[in-house]
């Protein structure tokens, strides 16, 4: 834009220029509301095929062995943080049914898993008293040792007769370091690690 002459009261001509870079008011960016508390169950990550977790005494032990005491229930304990990190992997909560005999307990019964070439029926359940998620089956609990890694992988083709393939990776084997590297999430105060891949 060309400078425009303007007249002043004294009769002198002055040039008034308009700035090409004058400040223009801009609308403010929209405000994003802050969340005050974390969601209990996170959004599922896509492309997840498997879950790995280190096994501890509570997963593979039988409890007290003194005369007159009963064996511990045959369960592997999955931290709630692990379940909540990818609820769709476990079909939580939509495939779980409330247990009428125990308030807050939910079960997903008869989940078929392949372990060592054998199809086993596993009960997945929440246990409100202890705030944990459990896989209940004696064969599964007896398969590993302290320090091993449990690998659970979803199966794409349900026509094979099971939903999950399970493998125990013994500590000290060549595969162990590969799957241990996938156990990236520590569970506070437990020494346990888990991960999804």
mmCIF file of C-alpha atoms in Angstrom:
data_model
loop_
_atom_site.group_PDB
_atom_site.id
_atom_site.type_symbol
_atom_site.label_atom_id
_atom_site.label_comp_id
_atom_site.label_asym_id
_atom_site.label_seq_id
_atom_site.Cartn_x
_atom_site.Cartn_y
_atom_site.Cartn_z
ATOM 1 C CA UNK A 1 0.000 0.000 0.000
ATOM 2 C CA UNK A 2 1.408 3.396 -0.994
ATOM 3 C CA UNK A 3 1.948 6.142 1.603
ATOM 4 C CA UNK A 4 -0.971 8.586 1.736
ATOM 5 C CA UNK A 5 -0.436 12.341 2.072
ATOM 6 C CA UNK A 6 -2.284 14.040 4.917
ATOM 7 C CA UNK A 7 -2.817 17.703 5.628
ATOM 8 C CA UNK A 8 -1.906 19.211 8.979
ATOM 9 C CA UNK A 9 -3.205 22.432 10.517
ATOM 10 C CA UNK A 10 0.000 24.291 9.490
ATOM 11 C CA UNK A 11 -0.434 23.562 5.789
ATOM 12 C CA UNK A 12 2.597 21.281 5.646
ATOM 13 C CA UNK A 13 2.271 17.973 3.927
ATOM 14 C CA UNK A 14 3.332 14.949 5.873
ATOM 15 C CA UNK A 15 3.387 11.322 4.906
ATOM 16 C CA UNK A 16 1.488 8.922 7.097
ATOM 17 C CA UNK A 17 2.432 5.261 6.639
ATOM 18 C CA UNK A 18 0.470 2.209 7.708
ATOM 19 C CA UNK A 19 2.442 -0.650 9.198
ATOM 20 C CA UNK A 20 2.305 -3.943 7.367
ATOM 21 C CA UNK A 21 3.041 -5.755 10.642
ATOM 22 C CA UNK A 22 0.576 -4.096 12.972
ATOM 23 C CA UNK A 23 -0.556 -6.266 15.883
ATOM 24 C CA UNK A 24 -3.853 -7.976 15.250
ATOM 25 C CA UNK A 25 -5.942 -9.456 18.053
ATOM 26 C CA UNK A 26 -6.018 -13.264 17.903
ATOM 27 C CA UNK A 27 -8.666 -15.453 19.494
ATOM 28 C CA UNK A 28 -7.440 -17.469 22.483
ATOM 29 C CA UNK A 29 -6.877 -21.178 22.138
ATOM 30 C CA UNK A 30 -9.632 -23.316 23.631
ATOM 31 C CA UNK A 31 -9.102 -24.379 27.226
ATOM 32 C CA UNK A 32 -8.711 -28.122 27.739
ATOM 33 C CA UNK A 33 -10.217 -29.276 31.021
ATOM 34 C CA UNK A 34 -7.802 -30.993 33.389
ATOM 35 C CA UNK A 35 -8.666 -34.340 34.837
ATOM 36 C CA UNK A 36 -8.411 -34.510 38.566
ATOM 37 C CA UNK A 37 -7.972 -38.244 38.873
ATOM 38 C CA UNK A 38 -6.607 -41.029 36.720
ATOM 39 C CA UNK A 39 -9.042 -43.394 35.071
ATOM 40 C CA UNK A 40 -9.249 -46.770 36.773
ATOM 41 C CA UNK A 41 -9.031 -48.558 33.443
ATOM 42 C CA UNK A 42 -6.889 -47.045 30.715
ATOM 43 C CA UNK A 43 -7.742 -46.987 27.031
ATOM 44 C CA UNK A 44 -6.593 -50.196 25.368
ATOM 45 C CA UNK A 45 -3.527 -50.029 23.199
ATOM 46 C CA UNK A 46 -3.989 -51.399 19.703
ATOM 47 C CA UNK A 47 -1.904 -54.167 18.208
ATOM 48 C CA UNK A 48 -1.295 -55.951 21.519
ATOM 49 C CA UNK A 49 -0.853 -59.682 21.063
ATOM 50 C CA UNK A 50 0.801 -60.937 24.237
ATOM 51 C CA UNK A 51 1.411 -60.451 27.947
ATOM 52 C CA UNK A 52 4.512 -61.439 29.941
ATOM 53 C CA UNK A 53 5.075 -61.474 33.705
ATOM 54 C CA UNK A 54 7.722 -62.704 36.113
ATOM 55 C CA UNK A 55 6.492 -65.398 38.524
ATOM 56 C CA UNK A 56 6.901 -65.185 42.297
ATOM 57 C CA UNK A 57 6.327 -67.399 45.315
ATOM 58 C CA UNK A 58 2.642 -66.473 45.496
ATOM 59 C CA UNK A 59 2.184 -67.673 41.900
ATOM 60 C CA UNK A 60 3.927 -71.033 42.104
ATOM 61 C CA UNK A 61 3.973 -71.891 45.818
ATOM 62 C CA UNK A 62 1.485 -74.097 47.616
ATOM 63 C CA UNK A 63 1.258 -72.069 50.807
ATOM 64 C CA UNK A 64 1.789 -73.592 54.228
ATOM 65 C CA UNK A 65 2.974 -77.184 54.300
ATOM 66 C CA UNK A 66 2.472 -77.858 58.023
ATOM 67 C CA UNK A 67 0.235 -80.739 59.086
ATOM 68 C CA UNK A 68 -3.370 -79.620 59.323
ATOM 69 C CA UNK A 69 -3.005 -76.650 56.964
ATOM 70 C CA UNK A 70 -4.572 -76.520 53.529
ATOM 71 C CA UNK A 71 -2.822 -75.821 50.254
ATOM 72 C CA UNK A 72 -3.104 -72.366 48.762
ATOM 73 C CA UNK A 73 -5.690 -72.028 45.998
ATOM 74 C CA UNK A 74 -4.138 -72.768 42.583
ATOM 75 C CA UNK A 75 -3.929 -69.191 41.330
ATOM 76 C CA UNK A 76 -1.521 -66.921 39.517
ATOM 77 C CA UNK A 77 -1.825 -63.314 40.640
ATOM 78 C CA UNK A 78 -1.940 -60.594 37.975
ATOM 79 C CA UNK A 79 -1.472 -57.047 39.345
ATOM 80 C CA UNK A 80 -4.497 -54.806 38.800
ATOM 81 C CA UNK A 81 -2.173 -52.288 37.149
ATOM 82 C CA UNK A 82 -1.329 -54.969 34.557
ATOM 83 C CA UNK A 83 -4.973 -55.824 33.916
ATOM 84 C CA UNK A 84 -5.915 -52.152 33.712
ATOM 85 C CA UNK A 85 -3.045 -51.336 31.337
ATOM 86 C CA UNK A 86 -4.829 -53.351 28.646
ATOM 87 C CA UNK A 87 -8.300 -54.462 29.758
ATOM 88 C CA UNK A 88 -9.356 -55.670 26.301
ATOM 89 C CA UNK A 89 -6.596 -58.291 26.354
ATOM 90 C CA UNK A 90 -8.443 -59.984 29.248
ATOM 91 C CA UNK A 91 -11.927 -58.945 27.978
ATOM 92 C CA UNK A 92 -12.341 -56.904 31.152
ATOM 93 C CA UNK A 93 -14.953 -56.044 32.305
ATOM 94 C CA UNK A 94 -17.496 -56.947 29.592
ATOM 95 C CA UNK A 95 -16.909 -60.743 29.682
ATOM 96 C CA UNK A 96 -16.907 -60.972 33.503
ATOM 97 C CA UNK A 97 -20.021 -61.878 35.487
ATOM 98 C CA UNK A 98 -20.681 -60.706 39.066
ATOM 99 C CA UNK A 99 -20.492 -63.498 41.646
ATOM 100 C CA UNK A 100 -23.721 -63.366 43.695
ATOM 101 C CA UNK A 101 -22.019 -65.045 46.661
ATOM 102 C CA UNK A 102 -19.212 -62.462 46.997
ATOM 103 C CA UNK A 103 -19.747 -58.718 46.686
ATOM 104 C CA UNK A 104 -17.316 -57.097 44.244
ATOM 105 C CA UNK A 105 -16.091 -60.418 42.836
ATOM 106 C CA UNK A 106 -16.371 -60.961 39.084
ATOM 107 C CA UNK A 107 -15.610 -64.149 37.149
ATOM 108 C CA UNK A 108 -14.844 -65.137 33.596
ATOM 109 C CA UNK A 109 -15.152 -68.909 33.803
ATOM 110 C CA UNK A 110 -13.945 -71.702 31.539
ATOM 111 C CA UNK A 111 -11.456 -69.676 29.505
ATOM 112 C CA UNK A 112 -9.695 -72.215 27.285
ATOM 113 C CA UNK A 113 -5.906 -71.929 27.171
ATOM 114 C CA UNK A 114 -3.278 -74.100 25.539
ATOM 115 C CA UNK A 115 -0.361 -74.999 27.814
ATOM 116 C CA UNK A 116 2.232 -77.565 26.765
ATOM 117 C CA UNK A 117 -0.060 -79.013 24.087
ATOM 118 C CA UNK A 118 -2.902 -79.509 26.576
ATOM 119 C CA UNK A 119 -6.069 -77.392 26.602
ATOM 120 C CA UNK A 120 -6.891 -76.279 30.134
ATOM 121 C CA UNK A 121 -9.915 -74.436 31.514
ATOM 122 C CA UNK A 122 -8.944 -71.336 33.491
ATOM 123 C CA UNK A 123 -11.135 -69.192 35.709
ATOM 124 C CA UNK A 124 -10.221 -65.501 35.495
ATOM 125 C CA UNK A 125 -11.471 -63.583 38.510
ATOM 126 C CA UNK A 126 -11.184 -60.476 40.599
ATOM 127 C CA UNK A 127 -10.773 -60.833 44.340
ATOM 128 C CA UNK A 128 -11.979 -57.661 46.093
ATOM 129 C CA UNK A 129 -10.540 -58.492 49.537
ATOM 130 C CA UNK A 130 -6.985 -58.510 48.180
ATOM 131 C CA UNK A 131 -7.509 -56.099 45.270
ATOM 132 C CA UNK A 132 -6.061 -58.407 42.655
ATOM 133 C CA UNK A 133 -6.861 -60.280 39.451
ATOM 134 C CA UNK A 134 -6.274 -64.034 39.334
ATOM 135 C CA UNK A 135 -5.925 -66.898 36.873
ATOM 136 C CA UNK A 136 -7.104 -70.058 38.603
ATOM 137 C CA UNK A 137 -6.000 -73.498 37.412
ATOM 138 C CA UNK A 138 -3.775 -76.095 39.092
ATOM 139 C CA UNK A 139 -1.949 -77.119 35.896
ATOM 140 C CA UNK A 140 -1.120 -73.491 35.120
ATOM 141 C CA UNK A 141 0.043 -72.749 38.665
ATOM 142 C CA UNK A 142 2.197 -75.909 38.779
ATOM 143 C CA UNK A 143 3.893 -75.278 35.421
ATOM 144 C CA UNK A 144 6.360 -72.617 36.550
ATOM 145 C CA UNK A 145 8.972 -71.920 39.176
ATOM 146 C CA UNK A 146 9.959 -68.767 41.039
ATOM 147 C CA UNK A 147 11.771 -66.429 38.644
ATOM 148 C CA UNK A 148 10.306 -67.913 35.448
ATOM 149 C CA UNK A 149 8.270 -65.834 33.018
ATOM 150 C CA UNK A 150 4.689 -66.601 32.077
ATOM 151 C CA UNK A 151 3.821 -65.657 28.502
ATOM 152 C CA UNK A 152 0.133 -65.407 27.558
ATOM 153 C CA UNK A 153 -0.691 -64.779 23.909
ATOM 154 C CA UNK A 154 -4.085 -64.129 22.327
ATOM 155 C CA UNK A 155 -5.046 -66.481 19.514
ATOM 156 C CA UNK A 156 -6.555 -65.008 16.355
ATOM 157 C CA UNK A 157 -8.248 -68.207 15.188
ATOM 158 C CA UNK A 158 -10.701 -69.409 17.838
ATOM 159 C CA UNK A 159 -11.453 -72.475 15.694
ATOM 160 C CA UNK A 160 -8.347 -74.043 17.274
ATOM 161 C CA UNK A 161 -10.358 -74.586 20.469
ATOM 162 C CA UNK A 162 -8.659 -72.109 22.810
ATOM 163 C CA UNK A 163 -8.425 -68.328 23.293
ATOM 164 C CA UNK A 164 -4.917 -67.989 24.720
ATOM 165 C CA UNK A 165 -1.621 -69.759 24.213
ATOM 166 C CA UNK A 166 0.395 -69.958 27.453
ATOM 167 C CA UNK A 167 4.072 -70.759 27.789
ATOM 168 C CA UNK A 168 6.359 -70.789 30.809
ATOM 169 C CA UNK A 169 9.833 -69.465 29.968
ATOM 170 C CA UNK A 170 12.283 -70.966 32.495
ATOM 171 C CA UNK A 171 14.949 -68.732 33.983
ATOM 172 C CA UNK A 172 18.359 -69.441 32.445
ATOM 173 C CA UNK A 173 17.097 -70.450 28.979
ATOM 174 C CA UNK A 174 17.994 -68.568 25.788
ATOM 175 C CA UNK A 175 14.411 -67.324 25.380
ATOM 176 C CA UNK A 176 14.348 -65.959 28.924
ATOM 177 C CA UNK A 177 16.403 -62.828 28.174
ATOM 178 C CA UNK A 178 14.196 -62.018 25.171
ATOM 179 C CA UNK A 179 10.966 -62.148 27.171
ATOM 180 C CA UNK A 180 12.508 -60.611 30.287
ATOM 181 C CA UNK A 181 13.330 -57.531 28.182
ATOM 182 C CA UNK A 182 9.597 -57.219 27.439
ATOM 183 C CA UNK A 183 8.766 -57.120 31.171
ATOM 184 C CA UNK A 184 9.212 -53.358 31.390
ATOM 185 C CA UNK A 185 6.642 -52.379 34.020
ATOM 186 C CA UNK A 186 7.649 -52.771 37.683
ATOM 187 C CA UNK A 187 4.999 -53.499 40.296
ATOM 188 C CA UNK A 188 5.744 -51.389 43.397
ATOM 189 C CA UNK A 189 6.889 -53.235 46.530
ATOM 190 C CA UNK A 190 6.829 -56.671 44.900
ATOM 191 C CA UNK A 191 9.885 -57.187 42.695
ATOM 192 C CA UNK A 192 7.497 -58.341 39.972
ATOM 193 C CA UNK A 193 7.610 -57.080 36.369
ATOM 194 C CA UNK A 194 5.163 -57.358 33.492
ATOM 195 C CA UNK A 195 4.684 -56.070 29.971
ATOM 196 C CA UNK A 196 2.609 -56.290 26.802
ATOM 197 C CA UNK A 197 3.910 -56.792 23.291
#
